[in-house]
Short mmCIF file of C-alpha atoms and ligand atoms in Angstrom, two decimals:
data_model
loop_
_atom_site.label_atom_id
_atom_site.label_comp_id
_atom_site.label_asym_id
_atom_site.label_seq_id
_atom_site.Cartn_x
_atom_site.Cartn_y
_atom_site.Cartn_z
CA MET A 11 29.75 73.66 -13.01
CA SER A 12 28.77 70.02 -12.50
CA ASN A 13 31.34 68.00 -10.64
CA THR A 14 30.81 65.02 -12.96
CA LEU A 15 34.00 63.97 -14.73
CA LYS A 16 33.10 63.58 -18.41
CA VAL A 17 35.33 61.02 -20.07
CA GLY A 18 36.06 59.51 -23.47
CA LEU A 19 37.16 55.93 -24.11
CA ILE A 20 39.73 55.14 -26.81
CA GLY A 21 39.98 51.43 -27.68
CA CYS A 22 37.03 49.24 -26.71
CA GLY A 23 38.50 45.74 -26.37
CA ASN A 24 38.40 42.96 -23.79
CA VAL A 25 39.85 44.88 -20.87
CA VAL A 26 37.02 47.37 -21.20
CA ASN A 27 34.47 44.62 -20.77
CA TYR A 28 35.71 43.22 -17.47
CA GLY A 29 37.45 46.31 -16.11
CA HIS A 30 36.54 49.77 -17.34
CA ARG A 31 32.92 48.94 -18.11
CA PRO A 32 31.95 48.12 -14.50
CA ALA A 33 33.73 51.28 -13.35
CA LEU A 34 32.23 53.58 -15.96
CA THR A 35 28.71 52.27 -15.45
CA THR A 36 28.68 52.38 -11.63
CA LEU A 37 30.98 55.09 -10.32
CA PRO A 38 29.33 58.32 -9.20
CA ASP A 39 30.59 61.57 -10.70
CA VAL A 40 32.10 59.85 -13.75
CA GLU A 41 30.25 59.73 -17.08
CA LEU A 42 31.35 58.22 -20.38
CA VAL A 43 30.22 60.59 -23.15
CA ALA A 44 32.11 59.31 -26.23
CA LEU A 45 33.92 56.22 -27.51
CA ALA A 46 36.50 55.80 -30.28
CA ASP A 47 37.59 52.50 -31.83
CA ILE A 48 38.96 51.78 -35.29
CA THR A 49 36.89 48.58 -35.58
CA PRO A 50 33.18 49.12 -36.43
CA ALA A 51 32.13 45.92 -34.62
CA ARG A 52 33.84 47.04 -31.42
CA ARG A 53 32.16 50.46 -31.63
CA ALA A 54 28.80 48.68 -31.90
CA ILE A 55 29.60 46.48 -28.88
CA GLY A 56 30.66 49.56 -26.88
CA ALA A 57 27.48 51.44 -27.86
CA ASP A 58 25.48 48.58 -26.43
CA TRP A 59 27.49 48.35 -23.19
CA PHE A 60 27.37 52.08 -22.49
CA ASN A 61 24.06 52.94 -24.09
CA LEU A 62 25.63 55.41 -26.53
CA ASP A 63 24.07 56.70 -29.75
CA ASP A 64 25.78 56.97 -33.13
CA GLY A 65 26.74 60.57 -32.51
CA GLN A 66 28.89 59.48 -29.56
CA LEU A 67 30.93 56.94 -31.56
CA TYR A 68 34.14 57.80 -33.42
CA ALA A 69 36.41 55.87 -35.76
CA ASP A 70 39.19 58.44 -35.36
CA TYR A 71 40.21 59.20 -31.75
CA ARG A 72 41.21 62.74 -32.76
CA ASP A 73 37.54 63.61 -33.29
CA LEU A 74 36.85 62.46 -29.73
CA LEU A 75 39.75 64.55 -28.39
CA ALA A 76 38.18 67.63 -30.03
CA ILE A 77 35.10 67.40 -27.77
CA ASP A 78 35.31 70.27 -25.27
CA GLU A 79 33.28 68.78 -22.44
CA ILE A 80 35.62 65.76 -22.18
CA GLU A 81 38.10 66.34 -19.34
CA ALA A 82 39.80 62.94 -19.32
CA VAL A 83 40.31 59.93 -21.56
CA VAL A 84 41.05 56.28 -20.90
CA ILE A 85 43.32 54.80 -23.58
CA ALA A 86 43.00 51.02 -23.86
CA VAL A 87 44.48 50.26 -27.29
CA PRO A 88 47.47 47.85 -27.48
CA GLN A 89 50.64 49.48 -26.12
CA LYS A 90 52.41 49.90 -29.42
CA PHE A 91 49.76 52.34 -30.64
CA ARG A 92 49.16 54.17 -27.38
CA PRO A 93 52.01 56.75 -26.97
CA PRO A 94 51.05 59.07 -29.88
CA ILE A 95 47.43 58.98 -28.67
CA VAL A 96 48.57 59.94 -25.15
CA LEU A 97 50.58 62.86 -26.54
CA ASP A 98 47.61 64.03 -28.65
CA ALA A 99 45.39 63.81 -25.55
CA PHE A 100 47.73 66.07 -23.58
CA ALA A 101 47.90 68.49 -26.53
CA ALA A 102 44.08 68.60 -26.41
CA GLY A 103 44.16 69.32 -22.65
CA LYS A 104 42.80 65.95 -21.45
CA HIS A 105 43.91 63.98 -18.39
CA VAL A 106 44.89 60.40 -19.28
CA LEU A 107 44.25 57.02 -17.72
CA SER A 108 46.56 54.69 -19.65
CA GLU A 109 46.47 50.93 -19.85
CA LYS A 110 49.69 49.12 -19.00
CA PRO A 111 52.47 48.86 -20.00
CA ILE A 112 53.01 52.59 -20.40
CA SER A 113 54.92 52.00 -23.67
CA ASN A 114 57.31 49.49 -25.19
CA VAL A 115 60.21 51.94 -25.04
CA PRO A 116 61.67 53.55 -21.89
CA ALA A 117 62.65 56.78 -23.68
CA VAL A 118 59.06 57.13 -24.86
CA ALA A 119 57.71 56.38 -21.36
CA ASP A 120 59.85 59.22 -19.95
CA GLN A 121 58.65 61.49 -22.76
CA LEU A 122 55.01 60.78 -21.78
CA ALA A 123 55.71 61.53 -18.10
CA ARG A 124 57.38 64.81 -19.08
CA ALA A 125 54.52 65.75 -21.42
CA ALA A 126 51.98 65.22 -18.59
CA ALA A 127 54.02 67.39 -16.22
CA GLU A 128 54.52 70.14 -18.81
CA ALA A 129 50.80 70.22 -19.64
CA ASP A 130 49.95 70.14 -15.91
CA LEU A 131 47.67 67.15 -16.54
CA LYS A 132 47.37 63.83 -14.75
CA MET A 133 48.67 60.63 -16.30
CA ALA A 134 47.57 57.58 -14.33
CA MET A 135 48.44 53.97 -15.12
CA VAL A 136 45.97 51.08 -14.96
CA HIS A 137 47.96 49.31 -12.25
CA ASN A 138 44.78 47.80 -10.91
CA TYR A 139 46.37 44.95 -8.92
CA HIS A 140 47.04 47.55 -6.21
CA PHE A 141 43.33 47.24 -5.54
CA LEU A 142 42.94 43.45 -5.57
CA PRO A 143 41.96 42.49 -2.02
CA GLU A 144 44.76 39.93 -1.50
CA TYR A 145 47.61 42.30 -2.37
CA ARG A 146 46.04 45.20 -0.53
CA GLN A 147 45.83 43.07 2.58
CA ILE A 148 49.43 41.90 2.27
CA LYS A 149 50.45 45.54 1.97
CA GLN A 150 48.47 46.36 5.12
CA LEU A 151 50.08 43.48 7.04
CA LEU A 152 53.53 44.71 6.02
CA ALA A 153 52.67 48.29 6.98
CA ALA A 154 51.43 47.08 10.38
CA GLY A 155 54.79 45.40 10.98
CA ALA A 156 53.32 41.86 11.04
CA ILE A 157 56.63 40.35 9.81
CA GLY A 158 59.09 43.11 10.66
CA ASP A 159 61.12 44.51 7.76
CA ILE A 160 60.48 42.95 4.37
CA ARG A 161 63.45 40.90 3.14
CA VAL A 162 62.34 38.87 0.09
CA ALA A 163 59.02 39.11 -1.77
CA THR A 164 58.43 36.11 -4.01
CA LEU A 165 55.56 36.50 -6.47
CA HIS A 166 54.50 33.38 -8.37
CA PHE A 167 52.61 33.97 -11.61
CA LEU A 168 53.42 30.75 -13.46
CA GLY A 169 49.83 29.97 -14.39
CA VAL A 170 48.98 33.07 -16.38
CA ILE A 171 46.15 32.50 -18.84
CA ASP A 172 47.01 33.58 -22.35
CA TYR A 173 43.80 35.37 -23.29
CA PRO A 174 43.59 36.44 -26.92
CA GLY A 175 42.63 40.00 -27.85
CA ALA A 176 39.21 40.90 -29.23
CA ALA A 177 38.28 38.64 -32.16
CA GLU A 178 36.80 41.59 -34.08
CA TYR A 179 40.22 43.27 -34.04
CA GLN A 180 43.46 41.23 -34.04
CA ALA A 181 43.16 38.35 -31.58
CA ASP A 182 46.86 37.41 -31.71
CA TRP A 183 48.46 40.84 -31.19
CA ARG A 184 50.05 39.71 -27.89
CA HIS A 185 52.01 37.14 -29.88
CA THR A 186 53.72 39.66 -32.08
CA MET A 187 57.00 41.18 -30.99
CA ALA A 188 56.07 44.35 -32.87
CA ALA A 189 53.02 44.89 -30.67
CA GLY A 190 55.17 44.37 -27.58
CA GLY A 191 53.46 41.19 -26.42
CA GLY A 192 54.92 38.37 -24.36
CA VAL A 193 53.97 37.25 -20.88
CA LEU A 194 56.10 39.59 -18.78
CA MET A 195 55.43 42.69 -20.86
CA ASP A 196 51.74 41.87 -20.85
CA MET A 197 51.58 40.95 -17.14
CA ILE A 198 53.64 43.85 -15.84
CA HIS A 199 51.47 43.73 -12.71
CA ALA A 200 53.89 41.53 -10.75
CA VAL A 201 56.70 44.01 -11.31
CA TYR A 202 54.90 47.07 -9.95
CA LEU A 203 53.44 44.97 -7.10
CA ALA A 204 56.98 44.01 -6.05
CA GLU A 205 58.07 47.64 -5.95
CA TRP A 206 54.92 48.64 -4.05
CA LEU A 207 55.24 45.85 -1.47
CA VAL A 208 58.93 46.53 -0.90
CA GLY A 209 58.27 50.28 -0.79
CA ALA A 210 61.39 51.28 -2.69
CA GLU A 211 62.69 51.63 -6.24
CA ALA A 212 64.52 48.73 -7.88
CA GLN A 213 68.30 49.01 -8.30
CA GLN A 214 69.26 45.84 -10.22
CA VAL A 215 67.62 42.98 -12.10
CA MET A 216 68.78 39.61 -13.44
CA ALA A 217 66.68 37.08 -15.32
CA PHE A 218 66.12 34.07 -17.51
CA VAL A 219 63.61 34.66 -20.33
CA ASP A 220 62.59 31.78 -22.59
CA ALA A 221 59.79 30.46 -24.81
CA PRO A 222 59.25 26.78 -23.97
CA GLU A 223 55.46 26.79 -24.47
CA TYR A 224 55.29 28.62 -27.75
CA ALA A 225 58.58 27.72 -29.36
CA GLN A 226 56.97 24.82 -31.18
CA ARG A 227 53.91 26.74 -32.24
CA GLY A 228 55.28 30.09 -33.35
CA PRO A 229 55.44 32.96 -33.75
CA VAL A 230 58.05 32.80 -31.02
CA ILE A 231 57.25 35.15 -28.16
CA GLU A 232 58.52 35.12 -24.58
CA ASP A 233 56.29 33.01 -22.36
CA LEU A 234 58.54 32.35 -19.34
CA ALA A 235 60.40 34.96 -17.30
CA LEU A 236 62.24 34.25 -14.02
CA LEU A 237 63.50 37.45 -12.39
CA GLN A 238 65.43 38.50 -9.32
CA VAL A 239 65.19 42.18 -8.46
CA ALA A 240 67.40 44.00 -5.93
CA PHE A 241 66.12 46.93 -3.87
CA PRO A 242 68.21 48.96 -1.38
CA SER A 243 67.43 46.63 1.54
CA ALA A 244 65.23 43.85 0.12
CA TYR A 245 64.81 41.56 -2.88
CA ALA A 246 61.95 40.39 -5.07
CA VAL A 247 61.71 37.13 -6.97
CA ILE A 248 59.17 37.08 -9.79
CA HIS A 249 58.23 33.93 -11.68
CA MET A 250 55.92 34.48 -14.61
CA GLY A 251 54.71 32.13 -17.31
CA TRP A 252 51.84 31.47 -19.66
CA GLY A 253 50.48 27.95 -19.19
CA GLU A 254 50.21 25.76 -16.12
CA GLY A 255 52.08 26.59 -12.94
CA VAL A 256 51.90 27.78 -9.37
CA GLY A 257 50.56 31.18 -8.34
CA GLY A 258 50.56 33.15 -5.10
CA ALA A 259 52.93 35.10 -2.91
CA ASP A 260 55.51 34.25 -0.23
CA ILE A 261 56.96 37.16 1.71
CA SER A 262 59.88 36.79 4.12
CA GLY A 263 60.50 39.43 6.76
CA SER A 264 62.93 40.01 9.60
CA GLU A 265 60.33 38.72 12.07
CA GLY A 266 58.10 36.33 10.16
CA GLN A 267 56.53 35.29 6.88
CA ILE A 268 53.37 35.81 4.84
CA ARG A 269 51.91 33.24 2.46
CA MET A 270 49.01 33.73 0.03
CA ARG A 271 47.58 31.14 -2.35
CA TYR A 272 44.81 30.98 -4.93
CA LYS A 273 42.29 28.26 -5.58
CA GLN A 274 44.11 25.27 -7.11
CA TYR A 275 47.40 27.20 -6.75
CA GLN A 276 46.54 29.28 -9.82
CA SER A 277 47.88 32.74 -10.56
CA GLY A 278 46.76 36.19 -9.48
CA GLY A 279 44.27 37.99 -11.62
CA PHE A 280 42.78 34.72 -12.85
CA ASN A 281 41.43 32.99 -9.79
CA GLN A 282 40.09 33.30 -6.29
CA PRO A 283 42.56 33.84 -3.41
CA ILE A 284 41.71 31.27 -0.76
CA GLU A 285 44.53 31.39 1.78
CA LEU A 286 46.40 34.17 3.53
CA TYR A 287 48.37 33.63 6.71
CA SER A 288 51.33 35.00 8.55
CA ILE A 289 53.88 33.26 10.75
CA ASP A 290 55.59 35.26 13.46
CA SER A 291 59.10 34.91 14.83
CA ASP A 292 57.85 32.35 17.39
CA TRP A 293 56.47 30.22 14.53
CA GLN A 294 52.89 31.03 15.51
CA ARG A 295 50.49 31.01 12.56
CA THR A 296 47.69 33.59 12.17
CA ASP A 297 45.10 33.08 9.45
CA HIS A 298 43.71 36.25 7.89
CA ALA A 299 40.28 36.40 6.30
CA ILE A 300 40.74 38.37 3.08
CA ALA A 301 38.62 41.49 3.43
CA ASN A 302 36.07 42.38 0.72
CA LEU A 303 36.64 39.10 -1.06
CA GLU A 304 34.09 38.33 -3.77
CA GLU A 305 34.07 36.07 -6.81
CA HIS A 306 37.20 36.54 -8.88
CA LEU A 307 35.58 38.58 -11.68
CA ASP A 308 33.90 40.79 -9.09
CA ASN A 309 37.27 41.36 -7.41
CA THR A 310 38.68 42.41 -10.77
CA ALA A 311 35.75 44.71 -11.51
CA ARG A 312 36.05 46.25 -8.07
CA SER A 313 39.77 46.84 -8.56
CA PHE A 314 38.94 48.92 -11.64
CA ILE A 315 36.16 50.80 -9.84
CA GLU A 316 38.58 51.76 -7.06
CA LEU A 317 41.28 52.64 -9.57
CA TRP A 318 38.86 54.93 -11.42
CA ALA A 319 37.81 56.55 -8.12
CA ASP A 320 41.49 57.23 -7.42
CA PHE A 321 41.94 58.76 -10.91
CA ARG A 322 38.82 60.91 -10.49
CA ASP A 323 39.97 62.12 -7.07
CA ALA A 324 43.51 62.79 -8.30
CA ILE A 325 42.03 65.16 -10.87
CA ARG A 326 39.51 66.76 -8.53
CA HIS A 327 41.98 67.25 -5.66
CA ASP A 328 45.03 67.90 -7.83
CA ARG A 329 47.10 65.11 -6.31
CA GLU A 330 49.08 62.23 -7.78
CA PRO A 331 47.19 59.01 -8.61
CA ILE A 332 48.33 55.77 -6.94
CA ALA A 333 50.29 54.85 -10.09
CA PRO A 334 51.47 57.94 -11.98
CA ALA A 335 53.39 57.81 -15.27
CA ALA A 336 56.68 57.56 -13.37
CA ALA A 337 55.55 54.26 -11.80
CA GLY A 338 54.67 52.96 -15.27
CA ALA A 339 58.09 54.02 -16.56
CA ARG A 340 59.91 52.28 -13.68
CA ALA A 341 57.93 49.05 -14.18
CA LEU A 342 58.77 49.06 -17.88
CA GLN A 343 62.48 49.52 -17.09
CA ILE A 344 62.47 46.50 -14.77
CA VAL A 345 60.90 44.37 -17.54
CA LEU A 346 63.32 45.53 -20.23
CA GLY A 347 66.24 45.29 -17.81
CA ALA A 348 65.23 41.66 -17.21
CA TYR A 349 65.15 41.01 -20.96
CA ALA A 350 68.58 42.63 -21.36
CA SER A 351 69.94 40.48 -18.50
CA ALA A 352 68.59 37.31 -20.12
CA VAL A 353 70.27 38.25 -23.40
CA THR A 354 73.65 39.27 -21.96
CA GLY A 355 73.89 36.92 -18.97
CA ARG A 356 74.65 39.94 -16.74
CA VAL A 357 72.98 41.80 -13.92
CA VAL A 358 71.45 45.06 -15.23
CA SER A 359 71.54 48.28 -13.19
CA LEU A 360 68.43 50.41 -12.90
CA PRO A 361 67.47 52.96 -13.98
CA LEU A 362 68.71 52.00 -17.44
CA ASP A 363 71.55 53.97 -18.99
CA GLU A 364 69.85 56.53 -21.27
CA ALA A 365 72.52 55.93 -23.92
CA SER A 366 71.75 52.19 -24.06
CA PRO A 367 69.90 50.74 -27.07
CA VAL A 368 67.34 49.18 -24.72
CA TYR A 369 66.48 52.58 -23.23
CA ARG A 370 66.21 54.18 -26.65
CA LYS A 371 64.50 51.34 -28.59
CA GLY A 372 63.03 48.87 -26.10
CA ILE A 373 62.87 45.29 -27.37
CA ASP A 374 64.16 46.40 -30.76
CA GLY A 375 67.41 47.35 -29.00
CA MET A 376 68.10 43.76 -27.84
CA VAL A 377 69.83 42.88 -31.12
CA ASP A 378 72.37 45.64 -30.45
CA LEU A 379 73.48 44.06 -27.15
CA LYS A 380 76.44 41.70 -26.86
CA ALA A 381 74.50 38.45 -26.46
CA TRP A 382 75.87 35.76 -24.15
CA ALA A 383 76.71 32.73 -26.31
CA GLU A 384 74.74 30.40 -24.04
CA SER A 385 71.74 32.67 -23.56
CA LYS A 386 68.50 30.67 -23.52
CA THR A 387 66.78 33.78 -24.84
CA LYS A 388 69.08 33.85 -27.82
CA ALA A 389 68.73 30.10 -28.38
CA ALA A 390 64.95 30.54 -28.48
CA GLY A 391 65.35 33.24 -31.14
CA LEU A 392 63.49 35.80 -29.02
CA PHE A 393 63.65 39.56 -29.65
CA GLY A 394 64.94 39.07 -33.19
CA LEU A 395 68.03 37.19 -31.93
CA ARG A 396 69.04 34.21 -34.02
CA GLU A 397 71.66 31.55 -33.44
N1 LIG B 2 44.95 46.18 -16.56
C1 LIG B 2 44.72 44.95 -16.93
O1 LIG B 2 44.53 44.06 -16.09
C2 LIG B 2 44.67 44.61 -18.40
C3 LIG B 2 44.05 43.44 -18.83
C4 LIG B 2 44.01 43.18 -20.21
C5 LIG B 2 44.60 44.08 -21.11
N2 LIG B 2 45.22 45.19 -20.63
C6 LIG B 2 45.87 46.15 -21.57
O2 LIG B 2 44.85 46.84 -22.27
C7 LIG B 2 45.25 47.05 -23.62
C8 LIG B 2 44.21 46.42 -24.54
O3 LIG B 2 44.15 45.02 -24.30
P1 LIG B 2 42.86 44.17 -24.69
O4 LIG B 2 43.07 42.81 -24.18
O5 LIG B 2 41.64 44.91 -24.32
O6 LIG B 2 43.04 44.16 -26.29
P2 LIG B 2 41.91 43.91 -27.40
O7 LIG B 2 42.62 43.39 -28.60
O8 LIG B 2 40.78 43.11 -26.82
O9 LIG B 2 41.34 45.37 -27.69
C9 LIG B 2 42.07 46.40 -28.33
C10 LIG B 2 41.04 47.39 -28.89
O10 LIG B 2 41.73 48.56 -29.36
C11 LIG B 2 41.16 48.93 -30.62
N3 LIG B 2 42.15 49.76 -31.32
C12 LIG B 2 43.35 49.37 -31.84
N4 LIG B 2 43.98 50.43 -32.37
C13 LIG B 2 43.18 51.52 -32.18
C14 LIG B 2 43.28 52.90 -32.50
N5 LIG B 2 44.35 53.41 -33.14
N6 LIG B 2 42.25 53.73 -32.18
C15 LIG B 2 41.16 53.25 -31.55
N7 LIG B 2 41.00 51.93 -31.22
C16 LIG B 2 42.01 51.09 -31.52
C17 LIG B 2 40.80 47.61 -31.27
O11 LIG B 2 39.85 47.74 -32.33
C18 LIG B 2 40.25 46.80 -30.09
O12 LIG B 2 38.86 47.03 -29.89
C19 LIG B 2 46.65 46.44 -23.75
O13 LIG B 2 47.62 47.45 -23.61
C20 LIG B 2 46.74 45.47 -22.60
O14 LIG B 2 48.06 45.31 -22.12
C21 LIG B 2 45.25 45.47 -19.31
#
């Protein structure tokens, strides 16, 4: 039997172009053999990118899942539509690489993780920022004890670019609450990075969530989220916003600090990291050249190539991928816990109570919470809350 991993792609939008496409066209032992997309124009674009013929293109993903030689699928449709496709993939015996966030609903995320385990199949999340050179190097510095024990990880993502979805499909889906859009839900990367850097699972979250940029333009969707996350012996501060604002990372440890900045102070994922240094407990500064640094789009492409290599090897060696379904489920709970905190004005314990409306319904459960009268989130009319 050939060792090549034959894969199918479901959903051929923008993230495929700059992420999955470089991986699927360069990685050894991985071959894309079929593509499904509901939009004819996107199927045609995908056929061109991957050199596929008509017989390899499908309008209905279920026809792709019926192909025997396919061992694994990557599912890159918007999150609202992804969970039933993931469950169908497991029922068809396929391993799954899922785009983030895992789902909009924590109960559904847990259901997906259980379904993977019961089917004895891998479910890996596209948490590709683990492979961006700047965060990988920060992780290595922490592991080497460069600043002692991590105390507070501050991740600035206030200059997130609000890219629309594919024009041939529905460009504005991120701006619809029903599709689960909004800056923090879309840019869940900062949340899993915080957990990864701290090296522990989050216990509590508190947040402000607002819509200053989009409130005037509508439809109203969250575009600013300021979070504080508690871990057993450290904290993370995450600032995330669409629009203009500072990006980078500041990490405080028991014996020093790490600072990382992007070109023009922009945010991670959208620009070139240009500065990484640590300060030790004697206030001595050490500058670190960021290893494997290329142009920003090449860094992104490479992060997907390495992520795909990890997924391939997880299947071949029957081990967990770097970000299994459980990591996706935890990241989603931090995001929804932050939303719940912003609505109620209270700190939210993690993991979420399985009886809570937020666990069972995600954003749709926010209207069932006792909203704080002065909540900025409520005043903005987010999550279906009205004054
Ligand atoms: N990992 C990352 O850095 C990253 C970056 C961007 C987007 N994403 C995630 O990837 C997903 C897609 O985002 P995007 O920006 O590529 O969106 P997009 O709008 O560009 O593409 C979505 C594609 O899915 C197709 N589609 C929708 N429903 C479908 C169905 N039922 N069956 C088959 N195809 C279907 C559409 O026709 C379209 O081609 C989202 O979940 C998003 O959060 C991840």
